[in-house]
XYZ file of C-alpha atoms in Angstrom:
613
model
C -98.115 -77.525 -98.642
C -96.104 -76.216 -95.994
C -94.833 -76.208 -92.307
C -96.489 -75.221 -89.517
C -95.458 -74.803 -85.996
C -96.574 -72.563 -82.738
C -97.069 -72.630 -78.760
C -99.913 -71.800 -76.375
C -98.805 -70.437 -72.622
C -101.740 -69.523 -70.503
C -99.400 -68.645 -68.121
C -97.143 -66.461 -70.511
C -97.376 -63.462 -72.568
C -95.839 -64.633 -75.518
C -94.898 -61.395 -77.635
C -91.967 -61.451 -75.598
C -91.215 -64.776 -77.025
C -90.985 -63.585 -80.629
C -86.943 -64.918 -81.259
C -88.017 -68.460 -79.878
C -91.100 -68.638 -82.195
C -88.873 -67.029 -85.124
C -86.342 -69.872 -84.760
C -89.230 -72.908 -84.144
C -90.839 -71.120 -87.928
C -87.225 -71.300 -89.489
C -86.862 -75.160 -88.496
C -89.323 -75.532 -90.857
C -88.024 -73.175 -94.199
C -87.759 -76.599 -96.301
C -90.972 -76.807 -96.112
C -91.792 -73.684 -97.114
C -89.213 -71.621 -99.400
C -91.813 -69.166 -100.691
C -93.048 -66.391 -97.645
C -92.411 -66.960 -93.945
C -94.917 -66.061 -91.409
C -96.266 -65.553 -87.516
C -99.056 -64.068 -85.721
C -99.566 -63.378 -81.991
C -101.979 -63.176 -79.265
C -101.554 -62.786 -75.814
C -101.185 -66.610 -75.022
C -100.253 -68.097 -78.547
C -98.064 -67.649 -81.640
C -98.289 -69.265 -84.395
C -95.603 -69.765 -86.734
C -95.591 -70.540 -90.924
C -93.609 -71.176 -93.764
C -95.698 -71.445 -97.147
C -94.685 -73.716 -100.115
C -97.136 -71.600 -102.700
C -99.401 -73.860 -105.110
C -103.133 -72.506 -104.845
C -103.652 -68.652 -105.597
C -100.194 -67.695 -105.027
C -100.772 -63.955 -103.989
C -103.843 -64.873 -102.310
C -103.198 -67.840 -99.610
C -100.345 -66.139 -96.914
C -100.474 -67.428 -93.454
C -100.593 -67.438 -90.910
C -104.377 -66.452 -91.753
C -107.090 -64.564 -89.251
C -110.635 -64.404 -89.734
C -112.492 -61.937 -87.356
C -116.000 -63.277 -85.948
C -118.201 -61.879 -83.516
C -117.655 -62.651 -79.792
C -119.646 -61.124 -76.531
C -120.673 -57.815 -79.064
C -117.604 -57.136 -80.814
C -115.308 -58.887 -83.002
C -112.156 -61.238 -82.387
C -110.116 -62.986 -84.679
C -109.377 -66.788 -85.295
C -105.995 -67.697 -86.333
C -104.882 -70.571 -88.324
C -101.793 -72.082 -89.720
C -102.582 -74.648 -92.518
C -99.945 -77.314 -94.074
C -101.926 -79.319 -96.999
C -104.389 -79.257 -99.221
C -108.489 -79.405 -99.139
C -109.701 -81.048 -102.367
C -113.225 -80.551 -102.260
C -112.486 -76.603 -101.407
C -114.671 -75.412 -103.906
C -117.780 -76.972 -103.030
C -117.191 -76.153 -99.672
C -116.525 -72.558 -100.653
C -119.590 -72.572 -102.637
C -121.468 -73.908 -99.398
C -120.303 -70.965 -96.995
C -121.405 -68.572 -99.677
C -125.183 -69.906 -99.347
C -124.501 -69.355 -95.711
C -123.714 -66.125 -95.765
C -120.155 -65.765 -95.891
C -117.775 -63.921 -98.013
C -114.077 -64.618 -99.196
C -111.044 -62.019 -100.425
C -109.038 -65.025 -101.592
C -109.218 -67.806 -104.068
C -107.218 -70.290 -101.800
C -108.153 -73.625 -99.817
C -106.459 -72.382 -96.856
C -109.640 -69.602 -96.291
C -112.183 -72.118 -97.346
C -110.972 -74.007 -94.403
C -110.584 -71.377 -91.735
C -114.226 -70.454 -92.794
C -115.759 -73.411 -92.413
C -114.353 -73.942 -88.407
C -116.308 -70.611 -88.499
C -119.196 -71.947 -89.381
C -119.198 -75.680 -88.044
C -116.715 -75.543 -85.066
C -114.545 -78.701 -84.605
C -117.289 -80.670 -86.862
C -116.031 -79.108 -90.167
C -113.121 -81.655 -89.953
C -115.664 -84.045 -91.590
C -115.771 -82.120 -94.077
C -112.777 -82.118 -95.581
C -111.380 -84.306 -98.256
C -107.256 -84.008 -98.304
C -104.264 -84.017 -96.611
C -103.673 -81.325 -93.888
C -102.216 -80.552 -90.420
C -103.863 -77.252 -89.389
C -104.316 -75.585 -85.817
C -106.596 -72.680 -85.309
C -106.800 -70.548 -82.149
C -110.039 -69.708 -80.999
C -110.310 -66.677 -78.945
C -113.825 -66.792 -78.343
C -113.280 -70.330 -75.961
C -109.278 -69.185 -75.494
C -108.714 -72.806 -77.354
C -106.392 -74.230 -79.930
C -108.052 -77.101 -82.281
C -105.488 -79.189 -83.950
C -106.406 -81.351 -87.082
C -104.938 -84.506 -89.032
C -106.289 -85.548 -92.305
C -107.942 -89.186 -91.391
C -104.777 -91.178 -93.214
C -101.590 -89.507 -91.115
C -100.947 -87.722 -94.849
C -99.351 -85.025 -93.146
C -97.122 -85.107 -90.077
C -97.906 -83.525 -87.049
C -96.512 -83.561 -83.915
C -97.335 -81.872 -79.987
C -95.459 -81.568 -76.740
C -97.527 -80.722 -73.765
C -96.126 -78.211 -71.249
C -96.803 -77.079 -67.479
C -99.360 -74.485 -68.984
C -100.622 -75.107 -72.451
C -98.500 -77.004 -75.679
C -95.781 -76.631 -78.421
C -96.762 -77.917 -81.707
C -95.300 -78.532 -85.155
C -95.038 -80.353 -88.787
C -92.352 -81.626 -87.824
C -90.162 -82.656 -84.399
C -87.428 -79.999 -85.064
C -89.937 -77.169 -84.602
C -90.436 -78.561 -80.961
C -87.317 -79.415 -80.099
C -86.005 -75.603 -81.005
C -87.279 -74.194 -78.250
C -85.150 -74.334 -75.206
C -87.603 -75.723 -73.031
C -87.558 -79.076 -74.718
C -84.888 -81.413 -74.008
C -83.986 -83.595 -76.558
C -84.113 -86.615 -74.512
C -85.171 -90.295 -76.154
C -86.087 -93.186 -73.689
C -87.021 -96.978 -74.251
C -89.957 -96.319 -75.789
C -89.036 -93.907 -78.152
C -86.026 -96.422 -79.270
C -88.639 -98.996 -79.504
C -90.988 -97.456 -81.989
C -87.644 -96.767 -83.838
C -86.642 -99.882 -84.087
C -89.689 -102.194 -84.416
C -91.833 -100.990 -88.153
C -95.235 -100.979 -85.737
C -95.651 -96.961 -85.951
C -97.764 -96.973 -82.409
C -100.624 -94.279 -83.326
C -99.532 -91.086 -81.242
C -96.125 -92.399 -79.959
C -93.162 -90.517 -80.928
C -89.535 -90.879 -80.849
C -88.570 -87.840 -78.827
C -89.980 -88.233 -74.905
C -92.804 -86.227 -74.150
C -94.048 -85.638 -77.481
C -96.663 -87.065 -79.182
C -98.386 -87.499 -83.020
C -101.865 -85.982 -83.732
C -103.179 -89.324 -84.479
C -104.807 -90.031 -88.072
C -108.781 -88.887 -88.062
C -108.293 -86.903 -84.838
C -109.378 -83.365 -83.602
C -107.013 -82.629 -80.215
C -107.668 -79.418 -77.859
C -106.053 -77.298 -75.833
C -107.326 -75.299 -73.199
C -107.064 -73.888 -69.745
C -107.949 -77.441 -68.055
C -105.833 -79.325 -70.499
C -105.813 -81.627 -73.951
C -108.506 -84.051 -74.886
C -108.685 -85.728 -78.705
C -111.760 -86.437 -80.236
C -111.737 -88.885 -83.416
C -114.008 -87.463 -86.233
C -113.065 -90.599 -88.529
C -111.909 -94.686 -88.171
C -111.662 -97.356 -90.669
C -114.866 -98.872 -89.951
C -116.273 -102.446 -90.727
C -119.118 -102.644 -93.167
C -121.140 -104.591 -95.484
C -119.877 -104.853 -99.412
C -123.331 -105.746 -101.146
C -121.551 -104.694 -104.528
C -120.938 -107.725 -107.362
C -117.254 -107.349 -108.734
C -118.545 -105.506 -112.428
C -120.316 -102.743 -109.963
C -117.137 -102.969 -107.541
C -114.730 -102.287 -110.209
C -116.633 -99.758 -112.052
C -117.014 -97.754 -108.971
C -113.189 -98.032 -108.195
C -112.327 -96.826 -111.478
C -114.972 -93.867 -110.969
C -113.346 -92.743 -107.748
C -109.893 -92.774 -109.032
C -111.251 -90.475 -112.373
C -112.501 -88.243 -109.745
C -109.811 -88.090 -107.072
C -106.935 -87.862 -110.024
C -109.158 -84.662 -110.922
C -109.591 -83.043 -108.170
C -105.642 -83.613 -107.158
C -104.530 -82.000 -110.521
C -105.264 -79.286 -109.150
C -102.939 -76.532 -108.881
C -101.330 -73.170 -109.855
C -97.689 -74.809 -110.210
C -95.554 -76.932 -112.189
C -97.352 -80.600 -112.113
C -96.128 -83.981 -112.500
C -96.749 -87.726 -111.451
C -94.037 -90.224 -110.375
C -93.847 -93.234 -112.740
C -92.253 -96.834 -111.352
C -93.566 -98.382 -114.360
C -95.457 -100.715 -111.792
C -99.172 -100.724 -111.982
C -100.138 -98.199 -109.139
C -98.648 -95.112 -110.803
C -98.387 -96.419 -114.565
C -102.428 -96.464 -113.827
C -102.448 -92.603 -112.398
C -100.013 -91.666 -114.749
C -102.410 -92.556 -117.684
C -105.572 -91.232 -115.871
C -103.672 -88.238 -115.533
C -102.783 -88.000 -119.156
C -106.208 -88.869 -120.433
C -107.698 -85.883 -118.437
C -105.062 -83.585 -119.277
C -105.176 -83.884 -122.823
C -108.919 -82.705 -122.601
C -107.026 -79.571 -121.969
C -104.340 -79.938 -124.640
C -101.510 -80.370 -122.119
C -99.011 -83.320 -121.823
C -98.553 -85.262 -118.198
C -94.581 -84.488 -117.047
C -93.570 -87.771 -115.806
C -90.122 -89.093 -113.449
C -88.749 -91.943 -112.899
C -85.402 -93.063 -110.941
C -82.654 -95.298 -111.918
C -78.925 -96.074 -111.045
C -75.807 -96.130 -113.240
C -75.113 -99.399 -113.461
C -78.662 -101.053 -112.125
C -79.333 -102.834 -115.850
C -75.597 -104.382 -115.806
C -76.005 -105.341 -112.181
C -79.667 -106.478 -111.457
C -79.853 -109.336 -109.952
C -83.686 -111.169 -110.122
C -84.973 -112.090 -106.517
C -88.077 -113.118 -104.636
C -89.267 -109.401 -104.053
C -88.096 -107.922 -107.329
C -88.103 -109.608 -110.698
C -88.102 -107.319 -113.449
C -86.237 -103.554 -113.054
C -88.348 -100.843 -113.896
C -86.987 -98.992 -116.919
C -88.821 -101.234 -119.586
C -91.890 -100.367 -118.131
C -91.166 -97.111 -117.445
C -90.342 -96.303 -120.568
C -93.961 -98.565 -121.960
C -95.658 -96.539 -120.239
C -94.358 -92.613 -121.263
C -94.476 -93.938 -124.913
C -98.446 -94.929 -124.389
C -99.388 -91.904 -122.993
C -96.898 -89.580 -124.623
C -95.748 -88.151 -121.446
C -93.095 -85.470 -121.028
C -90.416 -87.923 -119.614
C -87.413 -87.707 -117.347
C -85.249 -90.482 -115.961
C -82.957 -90.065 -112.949
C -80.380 -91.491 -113.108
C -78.813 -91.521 -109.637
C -74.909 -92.906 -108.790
C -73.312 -94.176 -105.716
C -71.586 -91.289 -104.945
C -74.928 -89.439 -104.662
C -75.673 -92.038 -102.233
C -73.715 -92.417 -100.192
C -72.302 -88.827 -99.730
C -72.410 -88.297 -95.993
C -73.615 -84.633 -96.437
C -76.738 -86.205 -98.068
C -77.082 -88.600 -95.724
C -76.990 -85.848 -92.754
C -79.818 -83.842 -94.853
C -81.849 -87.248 -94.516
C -81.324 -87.811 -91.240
C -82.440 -84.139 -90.615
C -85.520 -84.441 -92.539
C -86.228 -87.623 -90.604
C -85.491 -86.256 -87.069
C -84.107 -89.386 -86.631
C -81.668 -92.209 -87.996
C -83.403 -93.096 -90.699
C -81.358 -93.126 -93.596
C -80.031 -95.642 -96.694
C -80.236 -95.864 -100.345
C -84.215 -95.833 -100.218
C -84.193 -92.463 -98.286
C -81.402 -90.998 -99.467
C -82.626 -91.731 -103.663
C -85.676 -90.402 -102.506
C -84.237 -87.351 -101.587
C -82.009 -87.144 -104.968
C -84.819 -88.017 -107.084
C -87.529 -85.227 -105.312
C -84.433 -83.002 -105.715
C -84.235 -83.363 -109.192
C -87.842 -82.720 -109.681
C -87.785 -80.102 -107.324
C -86.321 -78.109 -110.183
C -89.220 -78.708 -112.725
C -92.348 -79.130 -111.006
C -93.428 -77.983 -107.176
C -96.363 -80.708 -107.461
C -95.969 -84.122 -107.997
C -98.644 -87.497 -107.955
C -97.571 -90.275 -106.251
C -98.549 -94.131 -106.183
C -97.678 -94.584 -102.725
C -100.361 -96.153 -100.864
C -101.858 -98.335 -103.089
C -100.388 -101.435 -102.101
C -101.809 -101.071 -98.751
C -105.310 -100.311 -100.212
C -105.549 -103.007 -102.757
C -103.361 -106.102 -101.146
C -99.823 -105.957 -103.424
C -97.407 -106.981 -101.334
C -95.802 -110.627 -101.400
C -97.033 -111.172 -97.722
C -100.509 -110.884 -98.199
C -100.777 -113.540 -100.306
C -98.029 -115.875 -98.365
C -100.699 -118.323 -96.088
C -97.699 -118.960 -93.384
C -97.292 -115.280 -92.676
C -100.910 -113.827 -93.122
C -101.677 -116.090 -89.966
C -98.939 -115.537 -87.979
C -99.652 -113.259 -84.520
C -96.946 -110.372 -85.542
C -97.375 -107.981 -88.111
C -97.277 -109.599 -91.690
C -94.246 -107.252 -93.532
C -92.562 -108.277 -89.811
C -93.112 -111.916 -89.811
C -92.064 -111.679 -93.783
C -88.812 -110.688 -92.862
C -88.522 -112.930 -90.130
C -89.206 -115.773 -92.240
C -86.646 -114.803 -94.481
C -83.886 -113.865 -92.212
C -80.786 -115.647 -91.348
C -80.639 -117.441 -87.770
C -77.000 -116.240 -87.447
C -77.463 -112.746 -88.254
C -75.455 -110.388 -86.970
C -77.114 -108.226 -84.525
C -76.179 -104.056 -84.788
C -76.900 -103.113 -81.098
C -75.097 -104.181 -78.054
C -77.052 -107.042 -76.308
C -77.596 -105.217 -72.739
C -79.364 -102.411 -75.092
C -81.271 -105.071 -77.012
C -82.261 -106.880 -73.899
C -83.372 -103.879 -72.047
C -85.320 -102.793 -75.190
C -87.188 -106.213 -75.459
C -88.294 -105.637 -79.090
C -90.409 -108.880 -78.982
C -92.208 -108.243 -75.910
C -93.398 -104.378 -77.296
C -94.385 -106.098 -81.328
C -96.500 -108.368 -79.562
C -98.256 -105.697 -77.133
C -98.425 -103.492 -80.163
C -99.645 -106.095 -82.682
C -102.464 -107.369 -79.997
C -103.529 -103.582 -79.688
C -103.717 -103.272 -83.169
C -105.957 -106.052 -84.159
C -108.185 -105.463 -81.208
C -109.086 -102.303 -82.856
C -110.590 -104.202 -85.847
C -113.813 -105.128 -86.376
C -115.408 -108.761 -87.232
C -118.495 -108.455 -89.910
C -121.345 -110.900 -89.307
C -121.012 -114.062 -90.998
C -117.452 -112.975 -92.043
C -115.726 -116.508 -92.701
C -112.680 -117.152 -90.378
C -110.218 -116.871 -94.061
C -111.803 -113.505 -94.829
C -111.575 -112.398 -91.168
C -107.773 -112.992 -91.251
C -107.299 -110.981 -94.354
C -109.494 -108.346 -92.523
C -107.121 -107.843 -89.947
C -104.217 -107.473 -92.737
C -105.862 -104.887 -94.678
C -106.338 -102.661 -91.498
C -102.454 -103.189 -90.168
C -101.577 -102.015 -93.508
C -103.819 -99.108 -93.397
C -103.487 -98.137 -89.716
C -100.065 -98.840 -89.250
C -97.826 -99.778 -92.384
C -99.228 -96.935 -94.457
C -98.563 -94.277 -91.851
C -94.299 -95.365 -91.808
C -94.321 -94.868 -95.421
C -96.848 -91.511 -95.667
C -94.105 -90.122 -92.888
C -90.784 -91.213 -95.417
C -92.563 -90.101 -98.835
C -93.287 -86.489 -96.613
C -90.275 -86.106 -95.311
C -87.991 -86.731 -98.235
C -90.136 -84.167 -100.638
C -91.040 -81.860 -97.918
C -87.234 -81.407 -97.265
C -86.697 -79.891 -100.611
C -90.157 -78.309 -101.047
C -91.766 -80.966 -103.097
C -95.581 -81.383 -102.641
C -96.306 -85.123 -103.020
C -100.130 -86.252 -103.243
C -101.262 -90.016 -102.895
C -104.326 -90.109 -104.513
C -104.850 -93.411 -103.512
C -105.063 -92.303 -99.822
C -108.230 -90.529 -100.304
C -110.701 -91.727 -97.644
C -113.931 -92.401 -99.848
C -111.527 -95.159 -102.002
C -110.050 -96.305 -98.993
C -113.492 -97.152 -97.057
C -114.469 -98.807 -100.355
C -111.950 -101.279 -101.114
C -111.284 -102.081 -97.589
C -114.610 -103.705 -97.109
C -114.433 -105.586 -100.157
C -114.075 -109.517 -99.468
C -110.628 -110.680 -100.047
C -112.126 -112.995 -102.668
C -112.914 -109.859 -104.724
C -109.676 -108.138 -104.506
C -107.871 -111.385 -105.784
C -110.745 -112.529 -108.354
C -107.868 -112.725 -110.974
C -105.646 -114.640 -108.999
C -103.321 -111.719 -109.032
C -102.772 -108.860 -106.598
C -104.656 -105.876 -107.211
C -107.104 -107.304 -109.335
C -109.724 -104.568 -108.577
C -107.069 -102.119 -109.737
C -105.627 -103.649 -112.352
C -109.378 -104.476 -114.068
C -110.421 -100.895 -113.273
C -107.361 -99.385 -115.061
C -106.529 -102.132 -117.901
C -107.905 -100.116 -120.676
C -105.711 -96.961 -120.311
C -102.385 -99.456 -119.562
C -99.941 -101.030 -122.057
C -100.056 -104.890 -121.212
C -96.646 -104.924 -120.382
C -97.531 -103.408 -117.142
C -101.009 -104.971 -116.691
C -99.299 -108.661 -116.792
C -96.314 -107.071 -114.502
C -95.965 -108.612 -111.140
C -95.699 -106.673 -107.754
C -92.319 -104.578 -107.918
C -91.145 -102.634 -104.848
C -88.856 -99.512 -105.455
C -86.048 -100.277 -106.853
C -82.769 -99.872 -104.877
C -79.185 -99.620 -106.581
C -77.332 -103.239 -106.771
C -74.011 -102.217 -107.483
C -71.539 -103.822 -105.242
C -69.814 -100.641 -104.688
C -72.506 -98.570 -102.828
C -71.988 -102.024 -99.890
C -68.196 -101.295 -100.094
C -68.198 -97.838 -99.539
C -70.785 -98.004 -96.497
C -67.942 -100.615 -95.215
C -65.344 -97.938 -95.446
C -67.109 -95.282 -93.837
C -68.414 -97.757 -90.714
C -64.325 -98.691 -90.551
C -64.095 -94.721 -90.314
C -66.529 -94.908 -87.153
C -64.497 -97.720 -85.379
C -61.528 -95.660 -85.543
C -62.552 -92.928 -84.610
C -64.733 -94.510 -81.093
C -67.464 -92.617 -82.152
C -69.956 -92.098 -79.475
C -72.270 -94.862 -81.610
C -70.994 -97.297 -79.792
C -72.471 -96.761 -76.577
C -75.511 -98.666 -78.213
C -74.310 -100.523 -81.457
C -71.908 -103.409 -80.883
C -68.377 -102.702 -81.225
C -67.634 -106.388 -82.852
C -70.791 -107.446 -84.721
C -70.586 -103.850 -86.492
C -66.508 -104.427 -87.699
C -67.675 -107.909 -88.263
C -70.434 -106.613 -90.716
C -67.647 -103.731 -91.972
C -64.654 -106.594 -92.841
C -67.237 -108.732 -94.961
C -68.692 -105.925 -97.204
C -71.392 -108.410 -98.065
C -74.698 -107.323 -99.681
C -76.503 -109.501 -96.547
C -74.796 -106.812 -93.996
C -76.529 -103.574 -95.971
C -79.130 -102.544 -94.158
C -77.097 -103.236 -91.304
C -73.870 -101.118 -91.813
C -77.025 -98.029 -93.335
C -78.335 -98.310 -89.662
C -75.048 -98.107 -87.693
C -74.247 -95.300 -90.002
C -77.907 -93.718 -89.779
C -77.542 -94.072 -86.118
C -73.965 -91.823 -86.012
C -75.158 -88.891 -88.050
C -78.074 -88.880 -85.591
C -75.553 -89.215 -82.855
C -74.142 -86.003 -84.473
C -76.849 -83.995 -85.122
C -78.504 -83.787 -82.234
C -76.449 -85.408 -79.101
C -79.986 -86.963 -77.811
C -79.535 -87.622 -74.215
C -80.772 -91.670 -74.606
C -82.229 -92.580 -71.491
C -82.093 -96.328 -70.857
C -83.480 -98.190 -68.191
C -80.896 -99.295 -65.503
């Protein structure tokens, strides 16, 4: 895992251009604390920093192959952020073909096999990975995305070729990008729709999910190499679950996997209590222990509070769990000064590239910290709600049918009439945030596809599976990778792997809810290696700290703001936002985290916000 960044210029010789591409690479040194990298051409320059976890001396980038071209030999260069999973037998493949390797890492396997298969080896691949390879032979660059949006990767086309990088920061680091934001960009902030390809930051875009994009001397074209496609389930729910359980033995295998410090990230919920005991069952045929984390708060037994979306805290289960599988536990415990320390917040809102901050982020952050210092590797649950159908709105008739998105029209539903709004109405008015959900949720659903015979019920839970998997899953990948990746924690979601995804995405909604529960294909494919505790456990989100004091003090630092006139106030209301400061209520949270999100932002990186006159 790493960061990745670099620029094509058909118009430029770009040795001259080594301090720029030095400072894009060092945007990126969270990434990648372990060897820093860049490689030139005439017209490109590539940029790396490595966060070492497969053959350690062996897998330095940027990486060159040389292959023959016109009589003589030339040399590809890549730079590679991820991992390949099914490396091996891929390796093992290009041998039979002929080709030979000096290192044991992924990150040659995959250079290799563009070698051999051109922009078709992307089908190949099973993993996460952003990766751009510059092909001399056709004076090309070929940028890749793993087919769930795993990794983040981001482009800005220029007058003669394109900037690329893991992350915005790269991009914006060189001098000929303005950090300018306009309507749009504040509209994918603000809405939850994640708008495949759309960005914040004007003029840049995302390499979209499944997508090959290319650069060349007449301009950039994508090509999609993989879609969640509609098909047939012909499998009765023993064979369905048995094959679910089958996929997860193998994926947990294969994403063991490394020459580092491993561990898996344990909620006590059912997603990662289940790949926390896979994980311990298969590395005990090796006579190792799993290392297991989980987060808490000082305080958060005293102070929870039961509601609709969490009823239980997590630390009972947690703790069920560890003692079943005799894991090598460690809770974090996190407090509100941790949380809402403004020089944590500002590392957030770097990591982010935007305001996007609060006690979810920012425990994130603390917690991937704290593991940062005993494992460089870490298993994740994340994803699995959106696979299997967990959260509260997919099983909430009123919402599921509503034209919006479904976690939107949740919160809608729930929302008080009267609340208080954060931006100044001319901004909000301008921005017309119901106008772009419903262009964005009618582009959305037109992408899906109706099976034959499909009844009109199963139809409508069609279309929620795929806005959860094309859209919700992506916001979430892009938080889980920034918050590691900013202290050099590689997080895999085993659960995102594209052969279980397919699967249980074309089951019938019938068969994911045979037990009346959510999850039921997960929770009968995983039962046996489970306490009960957790397989009779509802759906929990993460947990966030519900001490009264973490509200307060966000109160006291947005009265800061309002004495000071800080500049956030040319967009958030001046009145609403005091009015939210004076009450210090646990209602006005996530409202006095964005006005405070929004100023750090502000601060950062003085965006010149465009709005439409």
């Amino acid at each position: 895992m790493c960061g990745i960044t670099g620029w094509v210029a058909y118009r430029q010789d770009l040795e001259a251009e080594r301090a720029v591409v030095d400072a894009m690479t060092e945007t990126m040194s969270c990434r990648g604390p372990d060897a820093r990298g860049t490689w030139y051409a005439r017209h490109v320059a590539l940029g790396h920093r490595r966060l070492a976890v497969i053959d350690l001396p062996g897998g330095e980038q940027p990486m060159s192959v040389d292959v023959p071209h016109d009589g003589r030999t030339v040399a590809l260069g890549m730079v590679y952020s991820g991992e390949v999973y099914n490396y091996t037998e891929l390796r093992d493949e290009l041998r039979r073909r002929g080709h030979t390797f000096t290192t044991d890492s992924d990150t040659e396997v995959v250079l290799q096999a563009y070698a051999e298969w051109g922009t078709a080896f992307a089908e190949r691949l099973n993993g996460m990975y952003a990766l751009a390879i510059w092909d001399p032979r056709i004076e090309t660059l070929v940028m890749v995305r793993d087919r769930m949006g795993i990794k983040p990767f981001f482009y800005y086309p220029t007058a003669d070729g394109v900037l690329f990088g893991s992350e915005p920061k790269a991009i914006l680091e060189n001098p000929a990008v303005p950090a300018v934001v306009e309507v749009d960009g504040l509209r994918e902030l603000l809405t939850v729709s994640k708008t495949p390809g759309a960005s914040l930051w004007a003029g840049m875009h995302e390499v979209e999910p499944g997508t090959v994009v290319t650069v060349d001397r007449s301009g950039i074209r994508s090509t999609v190499y993989w879609r969640l496609e509609t098909r047939q389930h012909t499998d009765d729910q023993e064979t369905s679950v048995a094959h679910v359980r089958e996929l997860l033995d193998d994926i947990t295998r294969r994403q063991l996997v490394a020459d580092v410090p491993k561990c898996v990230l344990l909620s006590g919920g059912l997603d990662s209590s289940a790949l926390t005991a896979l994980a311990a069952g298969q590395l005990a045929e090796e006579g190792r222990k799993v290392r297991s984390f989980a987060v808490d708060f000082v305080g958060q037994e005293e102070n929870f509070q039961p509601d609709e979306l969490r009823g239980t805290p997590d630390t009972p289960y947690v703790h069920d769990v560890a003692d079943l599988v005799q894991s090598q536990h460690s809770d974090i415990v996190l407090d509100n000064t941790a949380l809402t320390d403004p020089e944590i917040r500002r590392k957030v809102v770097r990591a982010n590239d935007a305001p996007l901050s609060g006690d979810i982020f920012g425990s994130l952050y603390l917690l991937f910290s704290a593991i940062r210092e005993q494992s460089t590797v870490a298993l994740s649950g994340e994803s699995a709600d959106e696979v299997f159908g967990g959260y509260l709105w997919f099983h909430d008739p009123a919402v599921r049918t509503m034209p919006i998105f479904p976690w939107i029209g949740y919160m809608l539903t729930r929302r008080p009439r009267d609340r208080v709004q954060v931006l100044r109405q001319e901004v909000r008015e301008q921005l017309d945030l119901a106008g772009h959900l419903r262009d964005r949720y009618s582009e959305a659903v037109s992408e899906v596809e109706r099976l034959e015979g499909e009844s009109d019920d199963e139809w409508a839970m069609r279309k929620v599976c795929y806005l959860h998997l094309t859209r919700m899953v992506r916001i979430l990948l892009d938080r889980k990778d920034r918050m590691s990746m900013a202290v050099g924690l590689e997080v895999r979601v085993p659960f995102c792997d594209h052969r279980l995804v397919e699967y249980v995405y074309n089951t019938p909604w019938s068969l994911k809810t045979f037990d009346g529960y959510e999850k039921s294909l997960l929770r009968a494919a995983t039962q046996d290696v489970l306490p009960r505790s957790v397989v009779d456990r509802r759906k929990s989100p993460y947990p966030q700290t519900q001490d009264p004091a973490y509200v307060q003090t966000l109160a006291g630092q947005v009265h800061e703001l309002l004495a000071q006139n800080h500049q956030v106030f040319e967009l958030a209301d001046r009145d609403g936002v005091r009015q939210l400061a004076d009450s210090a209520d646990a209602t006005a949270r996530r409202q006095l985290e964005q006005t405070l999100s929004l100023a750090t932002w502000m601060d950062l990186y003085q965006p010149d916000i465009k709005l439409q006159r």
